[in-house]
Coordinates of C-alpha atoms in Angstrom, one line a residue:
X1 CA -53.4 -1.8 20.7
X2 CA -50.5 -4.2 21.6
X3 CA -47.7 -5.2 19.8
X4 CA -47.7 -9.0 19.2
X5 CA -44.0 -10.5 18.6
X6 CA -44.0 -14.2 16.9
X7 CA -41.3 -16.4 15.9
X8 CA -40.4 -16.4 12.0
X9 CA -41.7 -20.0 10.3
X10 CA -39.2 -22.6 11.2
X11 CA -37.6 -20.7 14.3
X12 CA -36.7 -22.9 17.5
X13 CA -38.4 -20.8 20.2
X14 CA -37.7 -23.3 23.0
X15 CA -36.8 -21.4 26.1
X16 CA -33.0 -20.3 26.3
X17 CA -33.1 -20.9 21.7
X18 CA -31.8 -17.8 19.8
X19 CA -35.2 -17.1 18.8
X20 CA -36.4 -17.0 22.5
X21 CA -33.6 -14.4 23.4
X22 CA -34.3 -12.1 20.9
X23 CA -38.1 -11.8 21.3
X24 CA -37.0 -11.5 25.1
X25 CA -34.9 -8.1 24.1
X26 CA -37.9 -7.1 21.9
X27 CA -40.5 -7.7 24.6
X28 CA -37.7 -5.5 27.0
X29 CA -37.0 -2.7 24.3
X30 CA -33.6 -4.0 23.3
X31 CA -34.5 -4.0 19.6
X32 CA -33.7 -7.7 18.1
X33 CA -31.4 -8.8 15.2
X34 CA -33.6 -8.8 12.0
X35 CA -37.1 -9.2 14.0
X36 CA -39.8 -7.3 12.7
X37 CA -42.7 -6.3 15.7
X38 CA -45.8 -6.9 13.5
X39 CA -48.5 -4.7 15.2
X40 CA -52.0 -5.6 14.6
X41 CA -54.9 -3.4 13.1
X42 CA -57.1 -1.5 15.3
X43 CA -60.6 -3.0 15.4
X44 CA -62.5 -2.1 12.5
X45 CA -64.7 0.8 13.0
X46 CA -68.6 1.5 11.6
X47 CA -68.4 3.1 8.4
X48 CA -68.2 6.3 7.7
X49 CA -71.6 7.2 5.7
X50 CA -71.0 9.8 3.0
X51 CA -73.1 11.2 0.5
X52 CA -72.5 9.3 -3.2
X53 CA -70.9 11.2 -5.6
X54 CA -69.3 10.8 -9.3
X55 CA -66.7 8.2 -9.6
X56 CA -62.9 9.5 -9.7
X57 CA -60.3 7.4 -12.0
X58 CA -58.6 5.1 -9.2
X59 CA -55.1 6.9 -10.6
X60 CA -55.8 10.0 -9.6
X61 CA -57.9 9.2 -5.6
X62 CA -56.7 5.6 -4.7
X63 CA -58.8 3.3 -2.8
X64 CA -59.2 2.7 0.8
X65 CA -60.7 4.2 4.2
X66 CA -61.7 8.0 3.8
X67 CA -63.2 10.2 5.7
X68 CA -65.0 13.7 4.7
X69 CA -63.7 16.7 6.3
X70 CA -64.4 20.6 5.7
X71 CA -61.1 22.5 4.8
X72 CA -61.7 25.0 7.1
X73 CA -64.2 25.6 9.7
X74 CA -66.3 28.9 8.7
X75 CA -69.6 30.4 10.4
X76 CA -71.3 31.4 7.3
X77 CA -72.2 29.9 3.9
X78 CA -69.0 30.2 1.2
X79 CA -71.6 31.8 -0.3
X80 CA -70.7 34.6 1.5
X81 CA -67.5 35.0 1.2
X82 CA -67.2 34.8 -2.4
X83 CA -69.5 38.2 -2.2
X84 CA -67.7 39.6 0.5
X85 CA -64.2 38.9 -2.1
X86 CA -66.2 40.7 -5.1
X87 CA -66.8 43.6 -3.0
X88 CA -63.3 44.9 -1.7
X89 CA -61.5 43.0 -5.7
X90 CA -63.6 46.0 -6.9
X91 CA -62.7 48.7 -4.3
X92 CA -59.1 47.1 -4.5
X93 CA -59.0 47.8 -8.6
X94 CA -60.4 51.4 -8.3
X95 CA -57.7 52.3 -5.4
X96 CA -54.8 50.8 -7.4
X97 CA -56.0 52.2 -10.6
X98 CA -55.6 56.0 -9.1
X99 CA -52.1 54.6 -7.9
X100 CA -50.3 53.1 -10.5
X101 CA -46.7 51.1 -9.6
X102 CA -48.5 50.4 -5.6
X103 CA -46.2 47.8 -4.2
X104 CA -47.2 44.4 -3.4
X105 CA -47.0 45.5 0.5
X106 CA -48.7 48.4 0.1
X107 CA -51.8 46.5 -1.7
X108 CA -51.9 44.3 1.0
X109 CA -51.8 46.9 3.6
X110 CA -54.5 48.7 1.7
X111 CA -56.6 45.4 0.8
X112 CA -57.1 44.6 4.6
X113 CA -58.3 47.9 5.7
X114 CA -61.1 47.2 2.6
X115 CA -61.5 43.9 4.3
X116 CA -61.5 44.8 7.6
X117 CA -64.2 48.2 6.8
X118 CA -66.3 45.5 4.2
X119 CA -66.7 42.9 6.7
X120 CA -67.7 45.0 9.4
X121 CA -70.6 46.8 7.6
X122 CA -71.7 43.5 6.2
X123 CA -72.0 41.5 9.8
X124 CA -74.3 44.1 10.7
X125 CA -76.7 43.4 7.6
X126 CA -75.8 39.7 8.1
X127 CA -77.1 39.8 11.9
X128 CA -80.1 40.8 11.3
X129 CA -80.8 38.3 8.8
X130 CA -79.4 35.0 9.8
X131 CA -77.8 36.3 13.2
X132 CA -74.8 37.9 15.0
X133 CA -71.3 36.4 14.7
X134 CA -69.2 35.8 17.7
X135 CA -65.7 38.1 17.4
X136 CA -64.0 34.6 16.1
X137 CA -66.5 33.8 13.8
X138 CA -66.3 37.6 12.0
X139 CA -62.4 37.6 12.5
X140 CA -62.5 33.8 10.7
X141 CA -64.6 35.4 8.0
X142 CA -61.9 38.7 7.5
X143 CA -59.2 36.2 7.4
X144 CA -61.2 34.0 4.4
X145 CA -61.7 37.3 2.3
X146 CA -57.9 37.8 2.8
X147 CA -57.0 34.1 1.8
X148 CA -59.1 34.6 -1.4
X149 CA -58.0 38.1 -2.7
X150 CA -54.2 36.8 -1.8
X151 CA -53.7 33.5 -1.1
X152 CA -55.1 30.0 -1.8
X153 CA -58.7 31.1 -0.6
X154 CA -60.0 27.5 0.7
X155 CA -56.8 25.5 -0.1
X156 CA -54.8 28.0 2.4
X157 CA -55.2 26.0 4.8
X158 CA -54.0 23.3 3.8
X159 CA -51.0 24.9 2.2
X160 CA -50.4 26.2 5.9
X161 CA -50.4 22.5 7.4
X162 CA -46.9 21.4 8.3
X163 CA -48.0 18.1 8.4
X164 CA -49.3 17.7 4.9
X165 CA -48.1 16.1 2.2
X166 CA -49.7 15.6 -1.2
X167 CA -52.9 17.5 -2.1
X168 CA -54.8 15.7 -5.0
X169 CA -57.9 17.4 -6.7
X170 CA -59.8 16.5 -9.4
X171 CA -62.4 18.8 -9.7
X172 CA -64.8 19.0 -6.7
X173 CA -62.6 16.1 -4.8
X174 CA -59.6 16.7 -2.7
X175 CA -57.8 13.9 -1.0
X176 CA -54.7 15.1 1.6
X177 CA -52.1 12.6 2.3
X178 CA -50.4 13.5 6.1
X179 CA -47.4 12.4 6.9
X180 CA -48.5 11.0 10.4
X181 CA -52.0 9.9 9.8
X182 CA -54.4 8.2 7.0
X183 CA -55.0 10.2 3.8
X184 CA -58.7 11.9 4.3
X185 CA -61.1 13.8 1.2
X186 CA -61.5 16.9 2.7
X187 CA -64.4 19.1 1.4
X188 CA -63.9 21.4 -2.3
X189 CA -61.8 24.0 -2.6
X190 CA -63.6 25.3 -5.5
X191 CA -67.0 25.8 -6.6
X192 CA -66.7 24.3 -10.2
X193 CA -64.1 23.5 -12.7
X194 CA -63.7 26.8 -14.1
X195 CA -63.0 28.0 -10.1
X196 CA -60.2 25.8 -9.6
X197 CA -58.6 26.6 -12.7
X198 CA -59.0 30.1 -12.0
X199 CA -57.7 29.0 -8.6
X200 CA -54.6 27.4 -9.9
X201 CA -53.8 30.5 -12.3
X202 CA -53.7 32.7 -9.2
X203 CA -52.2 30.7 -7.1
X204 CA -49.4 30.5 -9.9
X205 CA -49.4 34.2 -9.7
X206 CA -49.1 35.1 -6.4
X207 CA -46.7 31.6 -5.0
X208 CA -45.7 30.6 -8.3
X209 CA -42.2 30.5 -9.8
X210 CA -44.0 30.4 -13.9
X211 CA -44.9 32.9 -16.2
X212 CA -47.4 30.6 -17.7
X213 CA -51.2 29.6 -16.6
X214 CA -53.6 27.2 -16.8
X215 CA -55.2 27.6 -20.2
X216 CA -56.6 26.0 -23.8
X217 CA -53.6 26.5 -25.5
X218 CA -51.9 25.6 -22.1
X219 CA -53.6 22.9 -20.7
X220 CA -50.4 21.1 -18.8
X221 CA -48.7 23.3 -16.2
X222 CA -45.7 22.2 -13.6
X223 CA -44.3 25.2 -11.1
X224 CA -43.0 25.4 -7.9
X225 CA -44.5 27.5 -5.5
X226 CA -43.2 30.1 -2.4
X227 CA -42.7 27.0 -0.2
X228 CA -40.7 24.9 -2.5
X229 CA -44.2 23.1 -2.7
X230 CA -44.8 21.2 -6.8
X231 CA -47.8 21.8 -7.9
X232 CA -48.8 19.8 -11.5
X233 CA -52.1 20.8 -13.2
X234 CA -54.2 19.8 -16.0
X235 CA -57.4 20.8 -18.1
X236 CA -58.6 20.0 -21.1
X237 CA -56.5 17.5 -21.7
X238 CA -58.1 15.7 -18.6
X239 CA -61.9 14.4 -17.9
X240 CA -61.8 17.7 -15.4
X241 CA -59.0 20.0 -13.7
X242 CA -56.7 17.9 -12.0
X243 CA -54.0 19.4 -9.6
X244 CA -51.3 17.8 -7.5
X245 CA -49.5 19.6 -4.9
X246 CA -46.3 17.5 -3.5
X247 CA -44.6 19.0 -0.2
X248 CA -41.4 18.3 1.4
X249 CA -40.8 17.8 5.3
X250 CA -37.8 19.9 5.6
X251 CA -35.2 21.5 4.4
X252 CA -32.2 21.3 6.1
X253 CA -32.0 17.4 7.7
X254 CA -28.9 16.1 7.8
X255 CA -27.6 12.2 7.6
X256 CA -28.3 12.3 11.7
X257 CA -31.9 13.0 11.0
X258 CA -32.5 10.8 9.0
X259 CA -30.6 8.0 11.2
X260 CA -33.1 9.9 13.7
X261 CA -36.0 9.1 11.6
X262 CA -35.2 5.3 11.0
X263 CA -34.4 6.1 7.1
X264 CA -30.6 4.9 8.1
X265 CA -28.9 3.3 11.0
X266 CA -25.1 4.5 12.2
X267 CA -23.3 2.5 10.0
X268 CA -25.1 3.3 6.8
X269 CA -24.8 6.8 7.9
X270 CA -21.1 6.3 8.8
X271 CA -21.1 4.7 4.9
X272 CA -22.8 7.4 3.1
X273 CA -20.7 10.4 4.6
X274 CA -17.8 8.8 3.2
X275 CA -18.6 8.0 0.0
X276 CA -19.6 11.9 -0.1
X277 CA -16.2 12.6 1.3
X278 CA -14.6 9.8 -1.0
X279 CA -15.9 12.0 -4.3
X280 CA -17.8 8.9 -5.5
X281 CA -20.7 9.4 -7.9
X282 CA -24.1 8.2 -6.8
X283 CA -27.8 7.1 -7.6
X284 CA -30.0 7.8 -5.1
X285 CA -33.1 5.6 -6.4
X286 CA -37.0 5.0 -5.1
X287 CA -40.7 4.9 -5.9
X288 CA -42.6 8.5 -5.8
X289 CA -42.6 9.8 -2.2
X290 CA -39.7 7.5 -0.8
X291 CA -37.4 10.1 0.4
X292 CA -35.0 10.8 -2.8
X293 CA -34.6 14.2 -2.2
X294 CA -34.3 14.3 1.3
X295 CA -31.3 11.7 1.5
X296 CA -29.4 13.9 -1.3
X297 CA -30.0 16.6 0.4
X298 CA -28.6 15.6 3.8
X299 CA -25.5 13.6 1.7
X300 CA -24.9 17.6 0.2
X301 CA -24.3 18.8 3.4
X302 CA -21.4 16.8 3.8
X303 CA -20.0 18.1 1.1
X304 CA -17.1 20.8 2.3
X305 CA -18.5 24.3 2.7
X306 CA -15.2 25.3 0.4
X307 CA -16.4 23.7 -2.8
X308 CA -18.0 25.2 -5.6
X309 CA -20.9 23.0 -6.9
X310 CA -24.1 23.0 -9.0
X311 CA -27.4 21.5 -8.3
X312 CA -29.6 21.1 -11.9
X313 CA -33.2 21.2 -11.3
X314 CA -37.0 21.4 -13.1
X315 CA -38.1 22.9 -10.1
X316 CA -36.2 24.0 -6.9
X317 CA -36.8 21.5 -4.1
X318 CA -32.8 20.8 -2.6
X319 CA -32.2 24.6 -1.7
X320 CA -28.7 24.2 -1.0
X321 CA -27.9 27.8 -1.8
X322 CA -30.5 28.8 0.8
X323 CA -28.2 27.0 3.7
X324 CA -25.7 29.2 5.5
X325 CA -23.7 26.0 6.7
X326 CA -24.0 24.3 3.1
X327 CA -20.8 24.4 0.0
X328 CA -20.9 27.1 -2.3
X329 CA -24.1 26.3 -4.4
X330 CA -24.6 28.1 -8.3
X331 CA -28.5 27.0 -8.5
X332 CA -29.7 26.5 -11.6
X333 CA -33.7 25.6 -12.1
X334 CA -35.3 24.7 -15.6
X335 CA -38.5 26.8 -17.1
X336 CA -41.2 26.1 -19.3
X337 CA -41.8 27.9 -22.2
X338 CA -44.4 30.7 -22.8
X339 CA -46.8 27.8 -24.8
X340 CA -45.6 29.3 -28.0
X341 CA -43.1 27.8 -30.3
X342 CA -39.9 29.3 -32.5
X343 CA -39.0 28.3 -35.8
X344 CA -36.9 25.8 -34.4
X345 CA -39.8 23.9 -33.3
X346 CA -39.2 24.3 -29.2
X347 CA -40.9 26.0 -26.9
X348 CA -39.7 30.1 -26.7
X349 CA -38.5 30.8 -23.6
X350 CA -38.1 26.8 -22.4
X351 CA -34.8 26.2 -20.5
X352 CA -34.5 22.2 -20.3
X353 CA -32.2 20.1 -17.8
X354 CA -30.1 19.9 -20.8
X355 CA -29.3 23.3 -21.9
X356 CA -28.5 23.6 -17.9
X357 CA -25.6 20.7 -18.2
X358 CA -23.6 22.9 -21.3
X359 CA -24.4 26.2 -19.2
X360 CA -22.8 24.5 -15.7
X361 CA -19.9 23.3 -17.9
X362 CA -18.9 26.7 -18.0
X363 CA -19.2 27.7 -14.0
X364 CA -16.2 26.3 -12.6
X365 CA -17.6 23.4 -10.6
X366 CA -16.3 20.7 -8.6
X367 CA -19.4 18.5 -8.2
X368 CA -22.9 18.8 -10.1
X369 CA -25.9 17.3 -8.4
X370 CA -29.4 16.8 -10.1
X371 CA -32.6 17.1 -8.5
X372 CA -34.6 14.6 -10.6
X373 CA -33.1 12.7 -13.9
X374 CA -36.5 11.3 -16.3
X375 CA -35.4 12.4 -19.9
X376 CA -32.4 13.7 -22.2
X377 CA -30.7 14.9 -19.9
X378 CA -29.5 11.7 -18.5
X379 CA -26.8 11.3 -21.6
X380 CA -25.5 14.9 -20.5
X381 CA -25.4 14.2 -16.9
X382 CA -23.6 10.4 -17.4
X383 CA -20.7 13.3 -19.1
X384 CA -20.4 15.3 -16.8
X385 CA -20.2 12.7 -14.1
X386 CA -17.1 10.6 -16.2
X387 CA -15.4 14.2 -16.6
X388 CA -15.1 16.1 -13.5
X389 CA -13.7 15.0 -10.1
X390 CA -16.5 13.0 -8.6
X391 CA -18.2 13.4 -5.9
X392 CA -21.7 13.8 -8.1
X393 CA -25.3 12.6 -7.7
X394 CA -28.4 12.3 -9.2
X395 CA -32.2 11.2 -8.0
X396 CA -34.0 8.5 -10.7
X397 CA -37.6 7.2 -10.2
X398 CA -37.0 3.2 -10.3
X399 CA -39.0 0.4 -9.1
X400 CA -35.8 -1.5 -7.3
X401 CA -32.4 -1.2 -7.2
X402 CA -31.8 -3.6 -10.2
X403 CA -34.3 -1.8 -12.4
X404 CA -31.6 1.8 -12.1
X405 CA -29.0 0.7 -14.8
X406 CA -32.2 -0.2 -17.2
X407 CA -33.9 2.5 -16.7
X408 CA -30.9 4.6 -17.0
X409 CA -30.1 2.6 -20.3
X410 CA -33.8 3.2 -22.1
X411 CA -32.7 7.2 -20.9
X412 CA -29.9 6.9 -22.9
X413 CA -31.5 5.2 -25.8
X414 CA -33.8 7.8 -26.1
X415 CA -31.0 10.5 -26.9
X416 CA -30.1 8.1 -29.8
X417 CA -26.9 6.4 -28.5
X418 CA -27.0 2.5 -28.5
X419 CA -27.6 0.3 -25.7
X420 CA -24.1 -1.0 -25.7
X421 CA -22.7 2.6 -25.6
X422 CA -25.3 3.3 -22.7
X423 CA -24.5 0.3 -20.9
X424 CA -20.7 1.3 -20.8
X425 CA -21.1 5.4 -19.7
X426 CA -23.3 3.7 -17.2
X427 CA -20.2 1.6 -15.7
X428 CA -17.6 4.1 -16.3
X429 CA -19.6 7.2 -14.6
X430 CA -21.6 5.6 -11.4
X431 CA -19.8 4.3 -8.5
X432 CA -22.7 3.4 -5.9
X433 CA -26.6 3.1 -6.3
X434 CA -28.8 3.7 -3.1
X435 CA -32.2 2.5 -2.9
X436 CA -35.1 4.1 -0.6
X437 CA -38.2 2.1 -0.2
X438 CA -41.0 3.2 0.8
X439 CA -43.8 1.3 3.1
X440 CA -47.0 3.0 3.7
X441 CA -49.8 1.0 5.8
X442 CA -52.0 4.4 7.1
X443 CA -54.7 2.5 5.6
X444 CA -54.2 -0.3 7.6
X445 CA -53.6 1.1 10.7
X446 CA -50.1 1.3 10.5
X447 CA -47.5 3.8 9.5
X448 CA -45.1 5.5 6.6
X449 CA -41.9 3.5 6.8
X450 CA -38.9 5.2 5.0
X451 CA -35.5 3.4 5.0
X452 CA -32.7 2.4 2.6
X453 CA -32.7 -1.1 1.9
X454 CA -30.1 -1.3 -0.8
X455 CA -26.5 0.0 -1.8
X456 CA -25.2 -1.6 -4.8
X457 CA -21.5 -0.6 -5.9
X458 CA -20.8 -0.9 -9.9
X459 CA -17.3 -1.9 -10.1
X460 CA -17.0 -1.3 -14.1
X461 CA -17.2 -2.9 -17.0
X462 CA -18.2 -6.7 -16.9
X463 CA -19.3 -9.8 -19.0
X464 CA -21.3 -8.5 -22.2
X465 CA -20.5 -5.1 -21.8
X466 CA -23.2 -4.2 -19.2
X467 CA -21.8 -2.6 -15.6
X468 CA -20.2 -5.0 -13.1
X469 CA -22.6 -4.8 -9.9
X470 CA -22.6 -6.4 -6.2
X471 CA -24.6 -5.4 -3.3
X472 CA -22.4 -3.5 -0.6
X473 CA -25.8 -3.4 1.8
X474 CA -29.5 -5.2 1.5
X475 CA -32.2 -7.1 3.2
X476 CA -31.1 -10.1 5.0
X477 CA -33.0 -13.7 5.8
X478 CA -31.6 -16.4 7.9
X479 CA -32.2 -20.0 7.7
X480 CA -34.1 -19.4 11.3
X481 CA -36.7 -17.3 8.9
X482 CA -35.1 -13.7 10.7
X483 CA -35.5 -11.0 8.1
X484 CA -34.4 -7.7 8.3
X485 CA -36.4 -5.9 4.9
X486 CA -33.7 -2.2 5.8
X487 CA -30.1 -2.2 4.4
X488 CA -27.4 -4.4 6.4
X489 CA -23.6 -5.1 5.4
X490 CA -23.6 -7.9 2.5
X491 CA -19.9 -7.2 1.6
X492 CA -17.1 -5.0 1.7
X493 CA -16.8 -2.5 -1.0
X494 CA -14.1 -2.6 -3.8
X495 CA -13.2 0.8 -3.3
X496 CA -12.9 0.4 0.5
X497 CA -9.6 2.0 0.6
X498 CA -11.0 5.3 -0.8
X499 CA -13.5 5.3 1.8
X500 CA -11.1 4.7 4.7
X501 CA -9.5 7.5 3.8
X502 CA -12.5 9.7 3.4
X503 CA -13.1 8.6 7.5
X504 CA -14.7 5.0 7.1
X505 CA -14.1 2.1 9.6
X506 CA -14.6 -0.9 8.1
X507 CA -15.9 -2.6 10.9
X508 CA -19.0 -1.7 10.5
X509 CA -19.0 -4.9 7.9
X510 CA -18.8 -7.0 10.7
X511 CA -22.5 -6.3 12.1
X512 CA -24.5 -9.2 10.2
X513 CA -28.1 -7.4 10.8
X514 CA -26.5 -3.8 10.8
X515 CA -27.2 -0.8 13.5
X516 CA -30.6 -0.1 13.4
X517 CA -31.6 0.9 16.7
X518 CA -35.0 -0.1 16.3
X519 CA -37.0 -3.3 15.1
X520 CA -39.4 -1.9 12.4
X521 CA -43.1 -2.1 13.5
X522 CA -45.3 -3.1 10.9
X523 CA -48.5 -4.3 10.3
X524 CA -47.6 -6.9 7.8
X525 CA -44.5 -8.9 7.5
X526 CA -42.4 -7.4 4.8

């Protein structure tokens, strides 16, 4: 497939005309001012023929090219294995129950040697029958019993597979989304309903972070699991058991990464360190997926190793106080309650976003950063951001960066306070909104694009009450037709002293169509 470069509508592209040059540095890898290479789709292939099953609400599996794939390759019938798992979960029980307080180590220890002593006298019976495994085939058997007794049985795998990163089920369908490659329905990873619900309950068990399960009187469950993986399930609230798994790429990226990755160029990543250093309070904003959590998480490690601050979370997904190199991080992470209720009406045992604010009052920090704001606990966290030093930031599900202050607002409503009052905490507390969007054309033969495309600074209070906002860095179009869709300077900031001294050289407002090092390859002209 070859990359086709074409002048925008209206563009001279006589020989020696701006337009010409620029497709001439494309065509010889020089990247081009606000060009975008539009690569066409691969030749459609035959279709893939499946056997029909029961429609799945569009919500839950969306539409487009899919292709059926087994989760793992195994030699015999599942069949198998789910009698071969029955056999040592009953040896296991009886050798425990003569050993009460066996460690989790030592039941594993002791749960493979059943495995391994089960397996082998069953491939004998098992050859003689339907035939003789090869040494991979029996070992690839041993290591499914294990996965099922204490693991993810058949959604190990995919748990295991760096370069997943959603898992949707709903029921017997299971649709992976890869970060490198189309989304494909992979084969069940349990045998009915009541399987993956048992399923989810012990993966909650042996990965999870709750001490609730899937049940009736439980039917919604959110936990995080060993990896930092989310997992959100439902039953009986649902048509059937639906489960989403979300992933995250890495841990520990920094602002060069990401620059790396074409989520910033230099002088965005220049910009973003010092309004880190600069203490000012930030938005990062974007649809599901965009990279929220990732860019906070490489703006945190700019933070000085010698300050003290919080990160607020429903589950854990910055891990801050995991990193050596990191600031000093107090990590507090919300819980559910235990599904029954006190005779103040809440959950027992639930520790909300908001009880975590009054608590991190109290810890002596210097910045407070949280993982996800959707609820009450935007009114707490607008508080604590107009009371401390700066230097603060939150994540907030928006559809652009216009849509954060109303959004924010109708957060704010919700705790009771009017939309005047929310509109001024809003202009007192935020100094910078960042906006990630998110491009996704796998199923057109393209590829996940990532980038910021938008930094809007609120300057304060303006006209009617509402926050004073102008855009610092955003998409640029020429009269030529050039269009650059990622983040390039618009303006220089008010606060632009502050971010001198925190290391910023404002010249970077002097590159119309910014730094990126690359032109963005897409199939479709954004």
């Amino acid at each position: 497939m070859s990359d086709v470069i074409t002048p925008p509508p209206g563009a001279d592209a006589t020989p020696g005309s701006r337009t010409e040059r620029f497709r001439d540095a494309l065509l010889n890898g020089h990247g081009g001012e606000g060009w975008h290479v539009v690569t066409p789709p691969a030749p459609a292939e035959a279709p893939v023929s499946t056997p029909a099953r029961e429609a799945v609400p569009a919500s839950v599996l969306r539409p487009g090219p899919v292709l059926v794939e087994d989760t793992g390759a195994l030699p015999v019938p599942y069949e198998e294995i789910a009698k071969l798992r029955s056999r040592v979960a009953e040896q296991l029980a009886t050798a425990t129950a003569s050993a009460p307080g066996m460690s989790r180590a030592d039941r594993l220890q002791l749960g493979q040697s059943l495995v391994n002593s089960t397996v082998s006298v069953w491939a004998t019976d098992y050859a003689a029958t339907a035939g003789a495994l090869t040494q991979a085939g029996e070992q690839a058997v041993r290591k499914s019993v294990l996965q099922e007794l204490f693991q993810a049985g058949r959604l190990q795998p995919l748990l295991d597979d760096d370069t997943v990163e959603n898992i949707l089920i709903a029921g017997d369908r299971v649709r992976v989304d890869y970060r490198d490659r189309p989304s494909r329905e992979v084969g069940p990873v349990a045998e009915s309903d009541a399987g993956l619900i048992s399923l989810v309950n012990q993966l909650i068990r042996t990965q999870g972070q709750s001490e609730r399960s899937l049940t009736p009187a439980s039917p919604m469950l959110n936990s995080r699991l060993a990896d930092g993986a989310r997992l959100a399930a439902t039953a009986w609230v649902s048509d059937r058991p639906h489960v989403v798994i979300r992933r995250h790429r890495t841990r520990s990226q920094t602002l060069s990464d990401l620059r790396a990755w074409g989520t910033v160029d230099t002088a965005l990543e220049q910009f973003l360190r010092s309004v880190v250093k600069a203490r000012k309070n930030v938005i990062i904003a974007g649809s599901q997926g965009a990279g929220k959590t990732s860019l906070m998480r490489a703006m945190a490690l700019e933070i000085p190793s010698t300050e003290r601050i919080g990160t607020l979370e429903g589950e854990y997904e910055l891990w801050l106080h995991e990193d050596p190199d990191g600031p000093e991080v107090v990590a507090l992470e919300a819980r559910e309650g235990n599904g029954e209720r006190g005779p103040d009406g809440r959950p027992t045992g639930e520790v909300t976003l908001t009880d975590l604010f009054e608590q991190s009052l109290r810890m002596s920090l210097r910045r407070i950063l949280v993982g996800e704001v959707r609820g009450a606990e935007a009114l707490p966290m607008l508080r604590a951001f107009n009371a401390d030093d700066g230097g603060s930031m939150a994540t907030l599900h928006a559809k652009s960066a216009e849509m954060v202050v109303e959004r924010l607002v109708e957060l704010v409503e919700e705790s009771g306070r009017t939309e005047q009052s929310a509109y001024r905490k809003i202009a007192l507390s935020i100094d910078f909104i960042v906006y990630l969007r998110l491009v996704d054309e796998t199923a057109v033969g393209g590829s996940k694009h990532r980038f910021v495309s938008q930094i809007v600074e609120i300057t304060g209070v303006g006209e009617g009450g509402r926050p004073s906002r102008q855009t610092i860095f955003g998409p640029k179009e020429d009269s030529a037709g050039l269009r650059e869709p990622r983040a390039v300077p618009h303006m220089i900031p008010q606060c632009i002293g502050d971010l001198e001294r925190a290391g910023l050289d404002r010249r970077i407002f002097q590159q119309p169509w910014g730094a990126w090092e690359q032109p963005l390859r897409t199939v479709t002209r954004l």
